DNA sequence: ATGCTAACTGAACAGTCGTTCAAATCAATC
DNA sequence: GATTGATTTGAACGACTGTTCAGTTAGCAT
């Protein structure tokens, strides 16, 4: 996973992988049918990890509370597995068609929860979104970007990052967030 | 550029590139020193394109107006060159160190304008951001995500996409956007 | 037609790729 | 200590990699 994340699937040889785990290339084939299956296993296991962990962390409540839970989960989970997130989004194009379809389906399952939250919130009038579908993709992209600059020994703790991103997402969806004091108005001229 | 964008630098052979332009592999070496230089040229030319075009489109004004200009420029420019954007962000790891440093510097020049806008806006109190540096990266990530789903024959026109993303960005930075009617309050309890 | 230059071909080079497999090694049981 | 079964090695396979280059082709000025 580490090699794929840093160098890319196509640029990593079976001999490099073997060397990384202290073995000759041929020995790898006792554990994987071929290189493609190895990539597929890594991605499938990761996606299942994400879905299982999310299932466990999921909770009912207002769309705003669910959105906060989703955003902080997504960041927290992937800050602990930056390599897996990188591979899952950058190596999709190296999957054979049937494998791609499977991973894509799992990814969609995960992102569908976010889309549902945004749709619910928009329907209830507590979010202000033109297009929940695109907002879903935009938010996921924004959150995923964190793995490109995050360093464990950097100036920010995981919880800081979660809060910063949550703040931006909350405002981005136009949440009328009365409960905790910060306010955002939706209707034109509602104040002015 | 198209091959690199769709298959990845490491997965594309010089023979494939040659076939795409109707020539034998050897002929390519009249135009590029080697494969790495070809990638470098594509990326350098693109980054220079971006910077030149941005320089031309740049304008003074309030941070809010400058932010709107930047966001719509970024989306519009890259929707016309999705392959170039994909390559510029996904193939950074395939650049040799000195090439990487050059491209990285150009990229930073470009993103620095956004960071400056966000810092100015925050200093003037018209944006509400905890961390302009991270907000810059978050916004760029969000905007770049558009190339992963955009299809020229899709349901949305370029201008629609610009407006949707601009709406999300404007809210994400917590802009107090009184001028055009939509309002967003920053201070806790300002309305309630 | 001739000469000149630039462009291209097609074969070849030395490596590396993913993958296979007989032979060697290891660990555990009887 | 012998036997068994699982693991690993190390060499080999054919295909493909980026790159080079002598030889051919094409276009143009004389």
PDB file of N, CA and C in Angstrom, chain A residues 130 185-192, chain B residues 62 64-65 68 72 126 163 166-171 174-185:
ATOM      1  N   UNK A 130     -27.770  24.431  -4.147  1.00  0.00           N
ATOM      2  CA  UNK A 130     -28.364  24.383  -5.472  1.00  0.00           C
ATOM      3  C   UNK A 130     -28.464  22.948  -5.964  1.00  0.00           C
ATOM      4  N   UNK A 185     -27.807  33.269   7.155  1.00  0.00           N
ATOM      5  CA  UNK A 185     -29.135  33.497   6.602  1.00  0.00           C
ATOM      6  C   UNK A 185     -29.206  33.063   5.149  1.00  0.00           C
ATOM      7  N   UNK A 186     -30.354  32.504   4.791  1.00  0.00           N
ATOM      8  CA  UNK A 186     -30.503  31.972   3.449  1.00  0.00           C
ATOM      9  C   UNK A 186     -31.248  32.916   2.524  1.00  0.00           C
ATOM     10  N   UNK A 187     -32.398  33.433   2.980  1.00  0.00           N
ATOM     11  CA  UNK A 187     -33.242  34.225   2.083  1.00  0.00           C
ATOM     12  C   UNK A 187     -32.630  35.581   1.811  1.00  0.00           C
ATOM     13  N   UNK A 188     -32.708  35.961   0.556  1.00  0.00           N
ATOM     14  CA  UNK A 188     -32.155  37.259   0.176  1.00  0.00           C
ATOM     15  C   UNK A 188     -32.863  38.377   0.933  1.00  0.00           C
ATOM     16  N   UNK A 189     -32.095  39.242   1.474  1.00  0.00           N
ATOM     17  CA  UNK A 189     -32.658  40.387   2.153  1.00  0.00           C
ATOM     18  C   UNK A 189     -33.331  40.073   3.479  1.00  0.00           C
ATOM     19  N   UNK A 190     -33.122  38.888   3.990  1.00  0.00           N
ATOM     20  CA  UNK A 190     -33.755  38.519   5.250  1.00  0.00           C
ATOM     21  C   UNK A 190     -33.323  39.446   6.371  1.00  0.00           C
ATOM     22  N   UNK A 191     -32.117  39.951   6.271  1.00  0.00           N
ATOM     23  CA  UNK A 191     -31.639  40.876   7.298  1.00  0.00           C
ATOM     24  C   UNK A 191     -31.602  42.309   6.776  1.00  0.00           C
ATOM     25  N   UNK A 192     -30.887  42.449   5.662  1.00  0.00           N
ATOM     26  CA  UNK A 192     -30.728  43.808   5.132  1.00  0.00           C
ATOM     27  C   UNK A 192     -32.089  44.432   4.870  1.00  0.00           C
TER      28      UNK A 192
ATOM     29  N   UNK B  62     -12.502  44.336  -4.112  1.00  0.00           N
ATOM     30  CA  UNK B  62     -12.629  43.769  -2.780  1.00  0.00           C
ATOM     31  C   UNK B  62     -12.181  42.317  -2.803  1.00  0.00           C
ATOM     32  N   UNK B  64     -13.765  39.876  -1.861  1.00  0.00           N
ATOM     33  CA  UNK B  64     -14.888  39.064  -2.332  1.00  0.00           C
ATOM     34  C   UNK B  64     -14.923  39.014  -3.859  1.00  0.00           C
ATOM     35  N   UNK B  65     -14.759  40.184  -4.501  1.00  0.00           N
ATOM     36  CA  UNK B  65     -14.746  40.232  -5.971  1.00  0.00           C
ATOM     37  C   UNK B  65     -13.551  39.472  -6.522  1.00  0.00           C
ATOM     38  N   UNK B  68     -14.253  35.758  -6.229  1.00  0.00           N
ATOM     39  CA  UNK B  68     -15.190  35.306  -7.262  1.00  0.00           C
ATOM     40  C   UNK B  68     -14.465  35.164  -8.598  1.00  0.00           C
ATOM     41  N   UNK B  72     -14.083  31.445 -10.443  1.00  0.00           N
ATOM     42  CA  UNK B  72     -14.688  31.219 -11.759  1.00  0.00           C
ATOM     43  C   UNK B  72     -13.626  31.044 -12.834  1.00  0.00           C
ATOM     44  N   UNK B 126     -14.128  40.518   6.352  1.00  0.00           N
ATOM     45  CA  UNK B 126     -15.254  40.133   5.492  1.00  0.00           C
ATOM     46  C   UNK B 126     -15.276  38.641   5.193  1.00  0.00           C
ATOM     47  N   UNK B 163     -21.128  28.840 -11.153  1.00  0.00           N
ATOM     48  CA  UNK B 163     -22.005  29.466 -10.164  1.00  0.00           C
ATOM     49  C   UNK B 163     -22.192  28.586  -8.932  1.00  0.00           C
ATOM     50  N   UNK B 166     -18.947  28.587  -7.016  1.00  0.00           N
ATOM     51  CA  UNK B 166     -18.735  29.911  -6.427  1.00  0.00           C
ATOM     52  C   UNK B 166     -19.637  30.086  -5.211  1.00  0.00           C
ATOM     53  N   UNK B 167     -20.854  29.622  -5.322  1.00  0.00           N
ATOM     54  CA  UNK B 167     -21.772  29.716  -4.182  1.00  0.00           C
ATOM     55  C   UNK B 167     -21.231  28.988  -2.967  1.00  0.00           C
ATOM     56  N   UNK B 168     -20.708  27.789  -3.192  1.00  0.00           N
ATOM     57  CA  UNK B 168     -20.189  27.013  -2.059  1.00  0.00           C
ATOM     58  C   UNK B 168     -18.946  27.655  -1.468  1.00  0.00           C
ATOM     59  N   UNK B 169     -18.067  28.140  -2.337  1.00  0.00           N
ATOM     60  CA  UNK B 169     -16.836  28.766  -1.845  1.00  0.00           C
ATOM     61  C   UNK B 169     -17.178  30.032  -1.056  1.00  0.00           C
ATOM     62  N   UNK B 170     -18.079  30.838  -1.615  1.00  0.00           N
ATOM     63  CA  UNK B 170     -18.430  32.090  -0.953  1.00  0.00           C
ATOM     64  C   UNK B 170     -18.945  31.833   0.450  1.00  0.00           C
ATOM     65  N   UNK B 171     -19.788  30.813   0.563  1.00  0.00           N
ATOM     66  CA  UNK B 171     -20.287  30.494   1.901  1.00  0.00           C
ATOM     67  C   UNK B 171     -19.184  29.885   2.768  1.00  0.00           C
ATOM     68  N   UNK B 174     -17.168  32.112   4.644  1.00  0.00           N
ATOM     69  CA  UNK B 174     -17.935  32.924   5.584  1.00  0.00           C
ATOM     70  C   UNK B 174     -18.036  34.374   5.172  1.00  0.00           C
ATOM     71  N   UNK B 175     -18.185  34.603   3.861  1.00  0.00           N
ATOM     72  CA  UNK B 175     -18.234  35.975   3.355  1.00  0.00           C
ATOM     73  C   UNK B 175     -19.527  36.673   3.761  1.00  0.00           C
ATOM     74  N   UNK B 176     -19.369  37.877   4.278  1.00  0.00           N
ATOM     75  CA  UNK B 176     -20.541  38.716   4.577  1.00  0.00           C
ATOM     76  C   UNK B 176     -20.888  39.457   3.299  1.00  0.00           C
ATOM     77  N   UNK B 177     -21.762  38.827   2.545  1.00  0.00           N
ATOM     78  CA  UNK B 177     -21.960  39.271   1.178  1.00  0.00           C
ATOM     79  C   UNK B 177     -23.214  40.117   1.075  1.00  0.00           C
ATOM     80  N   UNK B 178     -23.150  41.316   1.606  1.00  0.00           N
ATOM     81  CA  UNK B 178     -24.346  42.166   1.663  1.00  0.00           C
ATOM     82  C   UNK B 178     -24.756  42.690   0.294  1.00  0.00           C
ATOM     83  N   UNK B 179     -23.794  42.952  -0.562  1.00  0.00           N
ATOM     84  CA  UNK B 179     -24.063  43.731  -1.773  1.00  0.00           C
ATOM     85  C   UNK B 179     -25.123  43.130  -2.688  1.00  0.00           C
ATOM     86  N   UNK B 180     -25.126  41.810  -2.856  1.00  0.00           N
ATOM     87  CA  UNK B 180     -26.057  41.250  -3.829  1.00  0.00           C
ATOM     88  C   UNK B 180     -27.297  40.654  -3.194  1.00  0.00           C
ATOM     89  N   UNK B 181     -27.534  40.934  -1.944  1.00  0.00           N
ATOM     90  CA  UNK B 181     -28.789  40.512  -1.348  1.00  0.00           C
ATOM     91  C   UNK B 181     -28.675  39.314  -0.427  1.00  0.00           C
ATOM     92  N   UNK B 182     -27.824  38.355  -0.759  1.00  0.00           N
ATOM     93  CA  UNK B 182     -27.671  37.206   0.122  1.00  0.00           C
ATOM     94  C   UNK B 182     -26.788  37.592   1.306  1.00  0.00           C
ATOM     95  N   UNK B 183     -27.125  37.078   2.449  1.00  0.00           N
ATOM     96  CA  UNK B 183     -26.498  37.565   3.664  1.00  0.00           C
ATOM     97  C   UNK B 183     -25.948  36.411   4.489  1.00  0.00           C
ATOM     98  N   UNK B 184     -24.879  36.678   5.141  1.00  0.00           N
ATOM     99  CA  UNK B 184     -24.336  35.653   6.024  1.00  0.00           C
ATOM    100  C   UNK B 184     -23.702  36.324   7.236  1.00  0.00           C
ATOM    101  N   UNK B 185     -24.156  35.922   8.401  1.00  0.00           N
ATOM    102  CA  UNK B 185     -23.706  36.602   9.606  1.00  0.00           C
ATOM    103  C   UNK B 185     -22.561  35.845  10.261  1.00  0.00           C
TER     104      UNK B 185
END
